Tab-separated table of C-alpha atoms in Angstrom:
chain	number	residue	atom	x	y	z
A	1	MET	CA	-28.554	30.118	-0.743
A	2	SER	CA	-24.965	30.438	-2.015
A	3	LEU	CA	-23.794	28.669	-5.148
A	4	LEU	CA	-21.257	26.807	-3.056
A	5	LYS	CA	-24.000	25.222	-1.000
A	6	ARG	CA	-26.217	24.597	-4.005
A	7	LEU	CA	-23.412	23.090	-6.040
A	8	ASN	CA	-22.672	20.860	-3.124
A	9	GLU	CA	-26.323	19.875	-3.061
A	10	GLN	CA	-25.821	18.815	-6.640
A	11	SER	CA	-23.664	16.144	-5.055
A	12	VAL	CA	-24.827	16.134	-1.409
A	13	ILE	CA	-28.166	14.367	-1.608
A	14	THR	CA	-29.906	13.147	1.484
A	15	GLU	CA	-31.138	9.590	1.658
A	16	LYS	CA	-34.692	10.900	1.364
A	17	GLU	CA	-33.845	12.817	-1.809
A	18	ALA	CA	-31.416	10.269	-3.208
A	19	PRO	CA	-32.552	9.002	-6.599
A	20	THR	CA	-33.223	5.383	-7.294
A	21	ARG	CA	-31.227	3.783	-10.049
A	22	HIS	CA	-33.925	4.829	-12.561
A	23	GLU	CA	-34.273	8.427	-11.328
A	24	LYS	CA	-32.128	11.415	-12.193
A	25	VAL	CA	-30.827	14.189	-9.993
A	26	VAL	CA	-32.555	17.475	-10.847
A	27	PRO	CA	-29.822	20.137	-10.620
A	28	TYR	CA	-30.285	23.811	-9.850
A	29	ARG	CA	-30.411	25.113	-13.416
A	30	HIS	CA	-28.934	28.567	-12.903
A	31	GLU	CA	-26.009	27.443	-10.780
A	32	ILE	CA	-25.162	24.474	-12.981
A	33	SER	CA	-25.371	26.667	-16.067
A	34	VAL	CA	-22.659	28.904	-14.555
A	35	PHE	CA	-20.446	25.859	-14.125
A	36	GLU	CA	-21.179	24.647	-17.666
A	37	ASN	CA	-20.611	28.088	-19.164
A	38	PHE	CA	-17.288	28.445	-17.396
A	39	ARG	CA	-16.213	24.980	-18.512
A	40	LYS	CA	-17.071	25.823	-22.137
A	41	TYR	CA	-15.303	29.180	-21.772
A	42	VAL	CA	-12.138	27.441	-20.548
A	43	MET	CA	-12.321	24.870	-23.357
A	44	ASN	CA	-12.570	27.617	-25.967
A	45	GLU	CA	-9.585	29.410	-24.454
A	46	LEU	CA	-7.589	26.174	-24.390
A	47	ASN	CA	-8.375	25.555	-28.051
A	48	ASN	CA	-6.723	28.904	-28.757
A	49	ASN	CA	-3.754	27.979	-26.546
A	50	ILE	CA	-3.144	24.381	-27.513
A	51	SER	CA	0.564	24.737	-26.782
A	52	ILE	CA	-0.024	25.208	-23.045
A	53	GLU	CA	1.749	22.601	-20.939
A	54	ASP	CA	-0.335	20.301	-18.768
A	55	GLU	CA	1.428	21.257	-15.545
A	56	LYS	CA	0.532	24.938	-16.104
A	57	LEU	CA	-3.122	24.210	-16.778
A	58	MET	CA	-4.072	24.365	-13.103
A	59	GLU	CA	-2.649	27.893	-12.938
A	60	PHE	CA	-4.167	28.882	-16.272
A	61	ILE	CA	-7.777	28.085	-15.320
A	62	PRO	CA	-8.004	30.347	-12.215
A	63	THR	CA	-6.471	33.163	-14.274
A	64	MET	CA	-9.204	32.845	-16.902
A	65	ALA	CA	-11.833	32.811	-14.149
A	66	GLU	CA	-11.267	36.490	-13.348
A	67	SER	CA	-12.504	37.753	-16.721
A	68	PHE	CA	-15.308	35.188	-16.827
A	69	PHE	CA	-16.732	36.063	-13.400
A	70	GLU	CA	-16.694	39.776	-14.223
A	71	LYS	CA	-19.532	39.056	-16.637
A	72	GLU	CA	-21.381	36.092	-15.154
A	73	GLY	CA	-20.390	35.903	-11.525
A	74	GLU	CA	-21.793	39.092	-10.054
A	75	ARG	CA	-24.161	37.158	-7.777
A	76	LEU	CA	-21.571	34.670	-6.576
A	77	THR	CA	-19.684	34.743	-3.300
A	78	PHE	CA	-15.924	34.272	-3.233
A	79	GLU	CA	-16.333	30.726	-1.891
A	80	ALA	CA	-18.844	29.888	-4.622
A	81	LYS	CA	-16.427	31.086	-7.288
A	82	GLN	CA	-13.648	28.984	-5.831
A	83	GLN	CA	-15.914	25.957	-5.846
A	84	VAL	CA	-16.761	26.466	-9.519
A	85	ILE	CA	-13.066	26.837	-10.347
A	86	LYS	CA	-12.233	23.660	-8.417
A	87	LYS	CA	-14.895	21.663	-10.226
A	88	VAL	CA	-13.643	22.806	-13.624
A	89	VAL	CA	-10.016	22.112	-12.665
A	90	ASP	CA	-11.004	18.609	-11.513
A	91	GLU	CA	-12.924	18.098	-14.735
A	92	LEU	CA	-10.113	19.108	-17.076
A	93	THR	CA	-6.998	18.049	-15.183
A	94	GLY	CA	-8.333	15.101	-13.177
A	95	TYR	CA	-11.245	12.705	-13.242
A	96	GLY	CA	-14.193	14.919	-12.422
A	97	PRO	CA	-16.098	14.339	-9.152
A	98	ILE	CA	-13.832	11.492	-8.032
A	99	THR	CA	-10.635	13.585	-8.247
A	100	SER	CA	-10.857	14.670	-4.608
A	101	LEU	CA	-11.576	11.069	-3.558
A	102	LEU	CA	-8.442	9.892	-5.349
A	103	LYS	CA	-6.450	12.508	-3.438
A	104	ASP	CA	-7.967	11.545	-0.065
A	105	LYS	CA	-5.377	9.374	1.699
A	106	ASP	CA	-8.045	7.744	3.878
A	107	VAL	CA	-9.953	6.416	0.859
A	108	THR	CA	-8.733	2.988	-0.251
A	109	GLU	CA	-11.427	2.123	-2.790
A	110	ILE	CA	-13.889	4.072	-4.921
A	111	MET	CA	-17.078	2.452	-6.252
A	112	VAL	CA	-19.174	4.339	-8.810
A	113	ASN	CA	-22.614	2.745	-9.226
A	114	GLY	CA	-23.934	4.791	-12.112
A	115	PRO	CA	-23.700	8.586	-12.147
A	116	TYR	CA	-25.538	9.378	-8.903
A	117	HIS	CA	-24.239	6.891	-6.340
A	118	ILE	CA	-20.567	6.856	-5.352
A	119	TYR	CA	-19.320	4.792	-2.418
A	120	VAL	CA	-15.865	4.740	-0.863
A	121	GLU	CA	-14.012	2.498	1.528
A	122	LYS	CA	-12.425	4.276	4.487
A	123	LYS	CA	-10.594	2.384	7.214
A	124	GLY	CA	-12.232	-0.833	6.111
A	125	LYS	CA	-15.778	0.583	6.131
A	126	ILE	CA	-17.873	1.332	3.047
A	127	ILE	CA	-19.681	4.664	3.183
A	128	LYS	CA	-21.603	6.756	0.669
A	129	SER	CA	-19.780	9.746	-0.770
A	130	GLU	CA	-21.322	13.155	-1.273
A	131	ALA	CA	-19.982	13.390	-4.827
A	132	HIS	CA	-21.770	12.358	-8.010
A	133	PHE	CA	-21.561	12.766	-11.778
A	134	ARG	CA	-23.887	14.800	-13.978
A	135	ASP	CA	-25.149	11.871	-16.032
A	136	ASN	CA	-24.142	8.612	-17.695
A	137	GLU	CA	-22.208	10.431	-20.394
A	138	HIS	CA	-20.119	12.162	-17.744
A	139	VAL	CA	-19.091	8.811	-16.241
A	140	LEU	CA	-18.258	7.447	-19.696
A	141	GLN	CA	-16.019	10.437	-20.387
A	142	VAL	CA	-14.022	9.761	-17.214
A	143	ILE	CA	-13.726	6.041	-18.006
A	144	GLU	CA	-12.535	6.863	-21.512
A	145	LYS	CA	-9.986	9.283	-20.077
A	146	ILE	CA	-8.583	6.480	-17.921
A	147	VAL	CA	-8.421	3.662	-20.483
A	148	SER	CA	-7.467	5.520	-23.682
A	149	PRO	CA	-3.815	6.237	-22.736
A	150	LEU	CA	-3.358	2.502	-22.104
A	151	GLY	CA	-4.527	1.555	-25.583
A	152	ARG	CA	-7.663	-0.062	-24.236
A	153	ARG	CA	-11.239	0.626	-25.218
A	154	ILE	CA	-14.735	0.352	-23.820
A	155	ASP	CA	-17.908	0.419	-25.894
A	156	GLU	CA	-21.008	-1.690	-26.517
A	157	SER	CA	-18.990	-4.345	-28.325
A	158	SER	CA	-16.455	-4.469	-25.467
A	159	PRO	CA	-18.374	-3.291	-22.368
A	160	MET	CA	-15.830	-4.393	-19.740
A	161	VAL	CA	-12.263	-3.257	-19.224
A	162	ASP	CA	-9.445	-3.557	-16.691
A	163	ALA	CA	-6.962	-0.706	-16.497
A	164	ARG	CA	-4.754	1.211	-14.094
A	165	LEU	CA	-4.012	4.787	-13.163
A	166	GLU	CA	-0.561	6.345	-13.353
A	167	ASP	CA	0.054	5.658	-9.672
A	168	GLY	CA	-0.697	1.961	-10.125
A	169	SER	CA	-4.275	2.000	-8.802
A	170	ARG	CA	-6.387	-0.799	-10.262
A	171	VAL	CA	-9.420	0.160	-12.347
A	172	ASN	CA	-12.367	-1.897	-13.546
A	173	ALA	CA	-15.218	-0.489	-15.599
A	174	ILE	CA	-18.413	-2.043	-16.935
A	175	ILE	CA	-21.060	-0.182	-18.901
A	176	PRO	CA	-24.577	-0.770	-20.262
A	177	PRO	CA	-26.065	-2.994	-21.529
A	178	LEU	CA	-24.272	-5.230	-19.008
A	179	SER	CA	-24.638	-2.754	-16.147
A	180	LEU	CA	-28.267	-1.908	-15.476
A	181	VAL	CA	-27.491	1.076	-13.217
A	182	GLY	CA	-25.409	2.924	-15.777
A	183	PRO	CA	-21.634	2.961	-16.209
A	184	SER	CA	-19.955	1.375	-13.183
A	185	LEU	CA	-16.393	2.161	-12.155
A	186	THR	CA	-14.333	0.542	-9.396
A	187	ILE	CA	-10.924	1.877	-8.404
A	188	ARG	CA	-8.673	0.058	-5.948
A	189	LYS	CA	-6.273	2.775	-4.851
A	190	PHE	CA	-2.609	2.017	-4.539
A	191	PRO	CA	-0.814	3.422	-1.471
A	192	GLU	CA	1.351	6.475	-2.122
A	193	SER	CA	4.307	4.837	-0.420
A	194	ARG	CA	5.234	1.182	-0.712
A	195	LEU	CA	4.249	-0.759	2.370
A	196	ASN	CA	6.770	-2.992	4.082
A	197	ILE	CA	6.466	-5.825	6.548
A	198	GLU	CA	6.737	-3.448	9.526
A	199	ASN	CA	3.642	-1.630	8.273
A	200	LEU	CA	1.688	-4.897	8.147
A	201	ILE	CA	2.816	-5.806	11.646
A	202	GLY	CA	1.677	-2.388	12.816
A	203	PHE	CA	-1.706	-2.868	11.121
A	204	GLY	CA	-2.139	-6.180	12.965
A	205	THR	CA	-2.062	-8.211	9.749
A	206	LEU	CA	0.439	-10.712	11.148
A	207	SER	CA	2.832	-11.231	14.054
A	208	ARG	CA	6.568	-10.624	14.020
A	209	GLU	CA	7.308	-14.365	14.224
A	210	MET	CA	5.095	-14.954	11.199
A	211	SER	CA	6.872	-12.194	9.298
A	212	GLN	CA	10.289	-13.654	10.044
A	213	PHE	CA	9.075	-17.086	8.991
A	214	LEU	CA	7.741	-15.733	5.679
A	215	ASP	CA	11.006	-13.848	5.159
A	216	GLY	CA	12.871	-17.131	5.428
A	217	CYS	CA	10.418	-18.939	3.157
A	218	VAL	CA	10.837	-16.389	0.359
A	219	LYS	CA	14.615	-16.280	0.662
A	220	GLY	CA	14.626	-20.075	0.852
A	221	ARG	CA	12.860	-20.208	-2.533
A	222	LEU	CA	9.650	-21.883	-1.414
A	223	ASN	CA	6.730	-21.651	-3.835
A	224	VAL	CA	4.167	-19.493	-2.051
A	225	PHE	CA	0.495	-19.057	-2.911
A	226	ILE	CA	-1.530	-16.235	-1.338
A	227	SER	CA	-5.262	-16.923	-1.184
A	228	GLY	CA	-8.161	-14.785	-0.032
A	229	GLY	CA	-11.341	-13.029	-1.007
A	230	THR	CA	-11.812	-9.817	-2.958
A	231	GLY	CA	-10.306	-6.832	-1.158
A	232	SER	CA	-8.594	-8.982	1.460
A	233	GLY	CA	-5.151	-7.533	0.707
A	234	LYS	CA	-3.618	-10.308	-1.405
A	235	THR	CA	-1.796	-7.993	-3.810
A	236	THR	CA	-0.524	-5.808	-0.976
A	237	LEU	CA	0.888	-8.871	0.781
A	238	LEU	CA	2.406	-10.091	-2.498
A	239	ASN	CA	4.132	-6.718	-2.883
A	240	VAL	CA	5.493	-6.902	0.660
A	241	LEU	CA	6.740	-10.489	0.319
A	242	SER	CA	8.517	-9.561	-2.897
A	243	ASN	CA	10.705	-7.218	-0.807
A	244	PHE	CA	12.368	-10.339	0.625
A	245	ILE	CA	13.638	-11.459	-2.798
A	246	PRO	CA	17.408	-10.809	-3.099
A	247	ASP	CA	18.423	-7.946	-5.391
A	248	ASN	CA	20.642	-10.145	-7.544
A	249	GLU	CA	17.751	-12.259	-8.892
A	250	ARG	CA	15.901	-11.721	-12.176
A	251	ILE	CA	12.149	-11.322	-11.555
A	252	ILE	CA	9.357	-11.643	-14.133
A	253	THR	CA	5.935	-10.318	-13.070
A	254	ILE	CA	2.757	-11.253	-14.936
A	255	GLU	CA	-0.536	-9.395	-14.419
A	256	ASP	CA	-3.811	-8.500	-16.101
A	257	ALA	CA	-3.306	-4.858	-15.161
A	258	ALA	CA	0.180	-4.071	-13.879
A	259	GLU	CA	0.027	-2.894	-10.268
A	260	LEU	CA	2.924	-4.630	-8.536
A	261	GLN	CA	5.652	-2.208	-7.473
A	262	LEU	CA	8.819	-4.136	-6.772
A	263	GLY	CA	11.846	-2.416	-5.292
A	264	GLN	CA	14.425	-4.590	-7.035
A	265	GLU	CA	16.248	-3.310	-10.110
A	266	HIS	CA	16.196	-6.438	-12.272
A	267	VAL	CA	12.438	-6.715	-12.883
A	268	VAL	CA	10.573	-7.353	-16.139
A	269	SER	CA	6.849	-6.542	-15.905
A	270	LEU	CA	4.484	-8.244	-18.349
A	271	GLU	CA	0.835	-7.302	-18.871
A	272	THR	CA	-1.948	-9.063	-20.746
A	273	ARG	CA	-3.604	-7.565	-23.814
A	274	PRO	CA	-7.317	-7.815	-24.615
A	275	PRO	CA	-8.517	-8.699	-28.133
A	276	ASN	CA	-8.914	-5.926	-30.676
A	277	ILE	CA	-12.194	-4.868	-32.255
A	278	GLU	CA	-11.987	-7.858	-34.593
A	279	GLY	CA	-11.558	-10.238	-31.678
A	280	LYS	CA	-7.907	-10.934	-32.473
A	281	GLY	CA	-4.571	-10.184	-30.879
A	282	GLU	CA	-5.417	-11.259	-27.331
A	283	VAL	CA	-2.487	-12.162	-25.098
A	284	SER	CA	-3.564	-14.039	-21.968
A	285	ILE	CA	-1.823	-14.697	-18.678
A	286	ARG	CA	-1.264	-18.254	-19.852
A	287	ASP	CA	0.580	-16.983	-22.930
A	288	LEU	CA	2.761	-14.763	-20.751
A	289	VAL	CA	3.519	-17.572	-18.276
A	290	ARG	CA	4.728	-19.750	-21.125
A	291	ASN	CA	6.827	-16.957	-22.570
A	292	SER	CA	8.301	-15.997	-19.207
A	293	LEU	CA	9.932	-19.417	-18.890
A	294	ARG	CA	12.021	-18.555	-21.965
A	295	MET	CA	13.232	-15.336	-20.361
A	296	ARG	CA	15.631	-16.943	-17.873
A	297	PRO	CA	13.683	-16.007	-14.724
A	298	ASP	CA	14.936	-16.589	-11.210
A	299	ARG	CA	11.446	-15.795	-9.929
A	300	VAL	CA	8.060	-15.736	-11.618
A	301	ILE	CA	5.376	-13.672	-9.863
A	302	ILE	CA	1.786	-13.993	-11.111
A	303	GLY	CA	-0.585	-11.271	-9.961
A	304	GLU	CA	-3.621	-13.557	-9.963
A	305	VAL	CA	-4.203	-17.125	-11.126
A	306	ARG	CA	-7.793	-17.602	-12.189
A	307	SER	CA	-7.902	-19.963	-15.154
A	308	ALA	CA	-5.972	-22.424	-17.306
A	309	GLU	CA	-2.654	-20.714	-16.574
A	310	ALA	CA	-2.662	-22.697	-13.307
A	311	LEU	CA	-1.393	-25.745	-15.219
A	312	ASP	CA	1.552	-23.858	-16.712
A	313	MET	CA	2.329	-22.294	-13.351
A	314	LEU	CA	2.398	-25.669	-11.597
A	315	GLN	CA	4.585	-27.155	-14.307
A	316	ALA	CA	6.999	-24.249	-13.993
A	317	MET	CA	7.175	-24.699	-10.214
A	318	ASN	CA	7.845	-28.395	-10.729
A	319	THR	CA	10.611	-27.883	-13.297
A	320	GLY	CA	13.199	-25.845	-11.447
A	321	HIS	CA	11.524	-22.441	-11.118
A	322	ASP	CA	11.494	-22.404	-7.339
A	323	GLY	CA	10.568	-19.342	-5.345
A	324	SER	CA	7.539	-18.404	-7.404
A	325	LEU	CA	4.759	-16.280	-5.918
A	326	ALA	CA	1.096	-16.065	-6.947
A	327	THR	CA	-2.347	-15.139	-5.653
A	328	GLY	CA	-5.810	-16.599	-6.088
A	329	HIS	CA	-9.342	-16.288	-4.754
A	330	SER	CA	-10.556	-18.691	-2.076
A	331	ASN	CA	-11.986	-18.747	1.439
A	332	THR	CA	-9.607	-21.291	3.003
A	333	PRO	CA	-6.307	-22.985	2.125
A	334	ARG	CA	-8.189	-26.221	1.412
A	335	ASP	CA	-10.534	-24.357	-0.926
A	336	MET	CA	-7.491	-22.938	-2.719
A	337	VAL	CA	-6.239	-26.429	-3.421
A	338	ALA	CA	-9.660	-27.408	-4.786
A	339	ARG	CA	-9.734	-24.282	-6.966
A	340	LEU	CA	-6.299	-25.097	-8.363
A	341	GLU	CA	-7.604	-28.523	-9.359
A	342	THR	CA	-10.557	-26.901	-11.115
A	343	MET	CA	-8.371	-24.336	-12.896
A	344	VAL	CA	-6.033	-27.038	-14.184
A	345	LEU	CA	-9.032	-28.877	-15.622
A	346	MET	CA	-9.987	-25.632	-17.419
A	347	ALA	CA	-6.806	-26.023	-19.498
A	348	GLY	CA	-8.581	-28.729	-21.460
A	349	VAL	CA	-5.890	-31.313	-20.794
A	350	ASP	CA	-7.206	-34.797	-20.067
A	351	LEU	CA	-5.364	-35.517	-16.834
A	352	PRO	CA	-6.523	-37.849	-14.065
A	353	LEU	CA	-7.322	-36.102	-10.793
A	354	ARG	CA	-4.536	-37.998	-9.025
A	355	ALA	CA	-1.968	-36.599	-11.480
A	356	ILE	CA	-3.272	-33.049	-10.946
A	357	ARG	CA	-3.051	-33.424	-7.186
A	358	ASP	CA	0.479	-34.791	-7.491
A	359	GLN	CA	1.376	-31.654	-9.471
A	360	ILE	CA	-0.107	-29.377	-6.808
A	361	ALA	CA	1.497	-31.237	-3.902
A	362	GLY	CA	4.881	-31.193	-5.621
A	363	ALA	CA	4.716	-27.556	-6.703
A	364	VAL	CA	3.130	-25.500	-3.901
A	365	ASP	CA	4.998	-25.345	-0.594
A	366	LEU	CA	3.026	-22.765	1.340
A	367	ILE	CA	-0.475	-21.260	1.254
A	368	ILE	CA	-1.052	-17.958	3.042
A	369	GLN	CA	-4.709	-17.228	3.748
A	370	GLN	CA	-5.476	-13.513	3.872
A	371	SER	CA	-8.941	-12.471	5.078
A	372	ARG	CA	-10.891	-9.285	5.516
A	373	LEU	CA	-12.767	-9.596	8.789
A	374	LYS	CA	-16.149	-8.123	9.702
A	375	ASP	CA	-14.622	-5.037	11.321
A	376	GLY	CA	-12.799	-4.212	8.075
A	377	SER	CA	-9.379	-5.324	9.311
A	378	ARG	CA	-7.218	-7.540	7.121
A	379	LYS	CA	-5.333	-10.403	8.710
A	380	ILE	CA	-3.387	-13.491	7.763
A	381	THR	CA	-5.646	-16.125	9.290
A	382	HIS	CA	-3.611	-19.182	8.217
A	383	ILE	CA	-0.088	-20.005	7.139
A	384	THR	CA	-0.518	-23.521	5.869
A	385	GLU	CA	2.091	-25.925	4.553
A	386	VAL	CA	1.460	-28.377	1.732
A	387	VAL	CA	3.077	-31.553	3.058
A	388	GLY	CA	2.443	-33.992	0.206
A	389	MET	CA	0.059	-36.783	-0.735
A	390	GLU	CA	-1.573	-39.400	1.441
A	391	GLY	CA	-3.491	-41.749	-0.795
A	392	ASP	CA	-5.515	-39.508	-3.117
A	393	THR	CA	-5.613	-36.590	-0.691
A	394	ILE	CA	-3.309	-33.573	-0.521
A	395	VAL	CA	-2.128	-33.221	3.067
A	396	LEU	CA	-2.097	-29.720	4.565
A	397	GLN	CA	-0.934	-28.626	7.998
A	398	ASP	CA	-1.463	-25.232	9.632
A	399	LEU	CA	1.681	-23.641	11.063
A	400	PHE	CA	0.256	-20.312	12.259
A	401	VAL	CA	-3.378	-19.275	12.707
A	402	PHE	CA	-5.319	-16.275	13.948
A	403	LYS	CA	-7.559	-17.178	16.887
A	404	GLN	CA	-10.444	-14.821	17.504
A	405	THR	CA	-11.313	-14.378	21.157
A	406	GLY	CA	-14.174	-11.923	20.899
A	407	ILE	CA	-15.409	-8.546	19.713
A	408	GLY	CA	-14.575	-5.354	21.606
A	409	ALA	CA	-16.977	-2.599	22.597
A	410	ASP	CA	-15.824	-0.585	19.585
A	411	GLY	CA	-16.730	-3.442	17.233
A	412	LYS	CA	-13.109	-4.430	16.657
A	413	ILE	CA	-12.320	-8.124	16.477
A	414	GLU	CA	-10.031	-9.299	19.266
A	415	GLY	CA	-7.652	-12.218	19.020
A	416	SER	CA	-4.048	-13.277	18.587
A	417	PHE	CA	-1.712	-15.044	16.182
A	418	VAL	CA	-0.581	-18.392	17.523
A	419	SER	CA	1.596	-21.270	16.434
A	420	THR	CA	0.010	-24.685	16.097
A	421	GLY	CA	3.144	-26.266	17.572
A	422	ILE	CA	3.985	-28.164	14.378
A	423	ARG	CA	7.533	-27.888	13.069
A	424	PRO	CA	7.410	-27.176	9.310
A	425	TYR	CA	8.129	-29.990	6.889
A	426	CYS	CA	10.107	-27.456	4.831
A	427	ALA	CA	12.552	-26.706	7.681
A	428	ASP	CA	15.204	-29.022	6.214
A	429	LYS	CA	15.024	-27.303	2.837
A	430	LEU	CA	15.387	-23.895	4.458
A	431	GLU	CA	18.391	-25.120	6.449
A	432	ARG	CA	20.140	-25.863	3.140
A	433	TYR	CA	19.794	-22.161	2.336
A	434	GLY	CA	21.279	-21.226	5.692
A	435	ILE	CA	17.915	-20.260	7.171
A	436	HIS	CA	17.379	-21.520	10.707
A	437	LEU	CA	13.904	-21.629	12.207
A	438	PRO	CA	13.982	-21.132	16.013
A	439	SER	CA	12.227	-23.947	17.810
A	440	GLU	CA	10.361	-21.491	20.071
A	441	TRP	CA	8.355	-20.308	17.054
A	442	PHE	CA	6.642	-23.666	16.922
A	443	VAL	CA	5.599	-24.217	20.511
A	444	GLU	CA	1.845	-24.612	20.816
A	445	GLU	CA	0.351	-21.920	23.003
A	446	GLU	CA	-2.185	-22.777	25.652
């Protein structure tokens, strides 16, 4: 059996042979030793050529392979040698076994569950990858390679970390003792090219009428909240909606790990900072929200609201900072309102529930519900307007909804985007900005 095939079997493990979370993969010792020896050989050569530029490293490694394989590669086929070279190149210039997954345009998410089980999301479906790491230490080395350039750390005293790759992809890592399956790594890949509203229409995320309505809402400086579950496409939609913001406005973005890619020129991106090893120096989203209001923003965009910063965000929206955008986790627009109430209470301020609801009703104009459906597709299922208060209840009204009509033979969900026939309460405000909403958008379909 060739080394190429056997090296692949180091990573291609059948379900029958796949290890449990407590078992280890038993590699082919001879073949793996060739890989390890070549890696050590390259490292020694690099130590003697420390001035080599990073961009030339990928050319340098195959050159060194010729002399190495003259001694140790007599039994290897050409393809096997190329596979060994590729693995070493990925190890030293990329992120090991997941390098090829990061380069695969069809892969949108990578999930490493310990060293031996790697799953990916392709076209909305989660499948098991053929790649795997050597051991726990190998995964830790890759995690360290990702977080170190950002000034972040991960160890037993700080076993969780959020980070990002150079292309903006979001990274989360958690290691033992919190993770019982070994170091766990999750990477939400960022698209190579910035998506626009036409892309989302083409994907079936929303209809053209909905897109034109949202365009008007952003330009009309409505406060918009995007809600949805994990992986539903909230950040992608936030990026797309930000394209509607005029170029002459000053935008402040606030995120845990910066991943928004705005096309405007006048953008200030702020990112939180975790505490240091002594537990000091933390800068939270709430701290950044407060500071952003002193930076003369025309728009404040918060990547995700999940805690006490909700109070500061609502106060900002209610004190002249119109046109703000934010995201949060929830299953329905009504649930998002309830979560906002809960998050405000987490601020530790003794406010009556009626006062909190008044803040929400006065601040948030529109809630966009983004959902990932069973077939893996992502759709805007509700565009819901916050009308105001009626007694002690916040009144919501759906303007557009996605109506599912069935499931096709291929498993794809069938349905259409329809108007509820209700003219938006915010139409008068948009008219003051010169934005006219055609009446035919709001005719209830049979």
